Each structure stands twice: as structure tokens, then as C-alpha cells.
Amino acid sequence: MALNSVTVKVPAKVNLQLSVGPRESDGYHNLVTVFQAVSIFDEVTLTKSHEGSGVTIAVTGDQTHGVPEDGSNLAVKAAQLIAEKFDFSADVHIEVKKSIPVAGGMAGGSADAAATLVGMDALFKLEATREELLALGSELGSDVPFLILGGTAIGTGRGDQLTAALSRGTYHWVFALSTVGLSTPSVYSECDRMRAEREIAAPKVSDALMQALLAANPEAVGDSLVNDLQSAATSLRPALTLILEVGRDYGALGAIVSGSGPTVAFLVADEEAGLDLAVALTASGVVGSVARATGPVPGARVI
Ligand code: C5P
């Protein structure tokens, strides 16, 4: 029997390193980033619909605020793009069950696009290669390829040119979520503004971070976390500085703004430390809500 529907589970990401080079003439920045996929998942279900009905979308779940339910949703663009490339008409309904924080620096929109590419491939039996899916992903957004790959990876170029990284062990995270998002382009612009007069060196991978990941050493990973967008994010959202401090005071091994923010990521020693920190952050009154997760986990997968 022909498959009528598929569901894809896709993780969020945190950047263990996000080193930002100067702004290029195309407006983008050359990056060196180290991604880790973490266990907060969206579920994207694709169902074939009547010929001529095109791509439709519905968003459900506990993190739906501000997610567009129209053609501007990156998942819709992903379905249209892969159908165009494989030359068929995309008549499909997309249901996104969201748990990844929206506009939070955890690549929620990119994750749904990644899941849609993987799901369309399975639903329409396209037999796209991994390379083809990654290339389509990078047309949609810089983080999309990583959410297809998952695990731990180094991203260069716009962050979309990936090499799998060696990492041992499981890392425990607590995320402090904000109710109001931050726009990625405005955080990059603020970063440019703050750097205006300075010479910016080409970014390179942190050896200390790579060694720490190889050694399964969460303390050393905590010490090596680096995000060049952090000062821009805290400049636009000063309350983040306080959240970072509260987490450090309560014993986090590392505290960092996740991607372009405003989600703040805390690395902790183990599950128990994560529970303690989650309680402390909530009790502090400076954090709206918290989420806990572990990483690395696989990328977008049909379930
Ligand atoms: O590629 P994506 O659409 O996810 O990027 C969103 C925005 O983030 C871009 O419009 C750009 O302002 C900024 N960006 C950047 N350099 C990168 C990746 C993203 O300036 N390497």
C-alpha cells in the first residue's frame, strides 16, 4: 500500500562555539560553529492531499506563538523547494507539533524545514541522497543542514558546510526560555555595529573545545563555550546578563546565549544538577520557563 503519511522527529540545536567573522558583501558572515543537537523535539507530520491543493500547514503544541501558518513558514518553503527540484506537484498537508522554543536561537524554524525535507523524501519515495538533502537545506537557511545531520558537527561558511565532529559522552543542559524572541538578522547587525571600528580575524575551530568533547569532559566543555553573538544579544536584551549570572551562581559548568538568543543555555554535570538548576532558575523569578535536555542526539528521522 502506498504511504499516505509520515512523521519526522527533529531536534533543536545549541552552538557550543559560534565564532563570527566579518560581514561579507552578501550580508552574511563567515562562521566557524560547533553544533550539538539536543533532545527537545518538534514532530512534523506530512500527509498527501488532493491534487491541486498545494502545501498547507497547521501548527500545534506548547510553543506555537508567532509561528506563521502560511507560505512564509520555512517548512512550507521546504516542501515547495524539494517538489520543484524533483519536478512534481507538492500536494501535502504539514502538521508541526512544536516543542522547540520559537525565535530562541535553537533553530526551531530550521528544524521544521529539515524535517519536511526528510519527510517529503520518504513520503514521495524520492530516494534523495544525503548530499542532495543537505544542499536543499542550505538553500532554505544556514542551520537547516545541521538539523538533518544531527549529532555534533563543525559548521563553516554560513554554518551550512558541515563536518561531523568527534564527541564522547552525553551532555546535560538547562535552557532558560524567553517569551519574546530576538530576530537573528538584528542580532547580527548589532554585532556588526558593536565591532564597527575593529579588525575581525577569520574565525577558527577551538582546539580546547574539540579536546574537551573527545575527552567527554563536561567541565572543560563548559569552560570552552564561546558565542560571538552573545554581547550583541545581551546589548539588545540586557536581562540576559542577569540570567547568565544566576545560572553561573547556581553552579552551571558553562553559561551561554544559544545562537542569536534569547534562549540561555546552561551546561550542567548530570541530570540531578540539571533539576536543581531548573528549580533555582524558576525560583529566582528572572526566568519565565525552563527546559531540560541532553545531547548529542540524531538529526531529523522518520518515526
Ligand atoms: O540563513 P538564515 O536565513 O538562517 O539566516 C538568517 C539571518 O541571519 C540572515 O539573514 C543574516 O542576517 C544572518 N546570518 C549571517 N551570517 C550567517 C548566517 C546568518 O549574517 N552565517
GROMACS .gro file of C-alpha atoms and ligand atoms in nm, residues 27-31 110 138 140-143 157-159 184-186 188-189, ligand 1:
model
   40
   27GLY     CA    1   2.537   4.042   0.403
   28TYR     CA    2   2.622   3.707   0.561
   29HIS     CA    3   2.910   3.634   0.799
   30ASN     CA    4   3.163   3.358   0.764
   31LEU     CA    5   3.125   3.141   1.069
  110SER     CA    6   1.511   2.541   1.053
  138SER     CA    7   2.130   2.520   0.286
  140LEU     CA    8   1.649   2.733   0.293
  141GLY     CA    9   1.864   2.851   0.585
  142SER     CA   10   2.209   2.825   0.736
  143ASP     CA   11   2.106   2.589   1.021
  157GLY     CA   12   3.081   2.909   0.555
  158ARG     CA   13   2.741   3.036   0.665
  159GLY     CA   14   2.736   2.750   0.917
  184THR     CA   15   1.855   3.672   1.406
  185PRO     CA   16   1.931   3.947   1.146
  186SER     CA   17   1.902   4.219   1.412
  188TYR     CA   18   2.397   4.004   1.359
  189SER     CA   19   2.351   4.376   1.279
  304C5P     O1   20   2.049   3.160   0.674
  304C5P     P1   21   1.940   3.214   0.760
  304C5P     O2   22   1.818   3.254   0.682
  304C5P     O3   23   1.906   3.124   0.875
  304C5P     O4   24   1.998   3.345   0.825
  304C5P     C1   25   1.916   3.437   0.892
  304C5P     C2   26   1.988   3.569   0.903
  304C5P     O5   27   2.100   3.557   0.990
  304C5P     C3   28   2.045   3.621   0.772
  304C5P     O6   29   1.951   3.699   0.704
  304C5P     C4   30   2.163   3.706   0.819
  304C5P     O7   31   2.119   3.832   0.863
  304C5P     C5   32   2.210   3.632   0.942
  304C5P     N1   33   2.325   3.541   0.915
  304C5P     C6   34   2.450   3.593   0.891
  304C5P     N2   35   2.556   3.510   0.870
  304C5P     C7   36   2.540   3.375   0.875
  304C5P     C8   37   2.413   3.319   0.900
  304C5P     C9   38   2.306   3.405   0.921
  304C5P     O8   39   2.468   3.714   0.888
  304C5P     N3   40   2.643   3.297   0.855
   0.00000   0.00000   0.00000
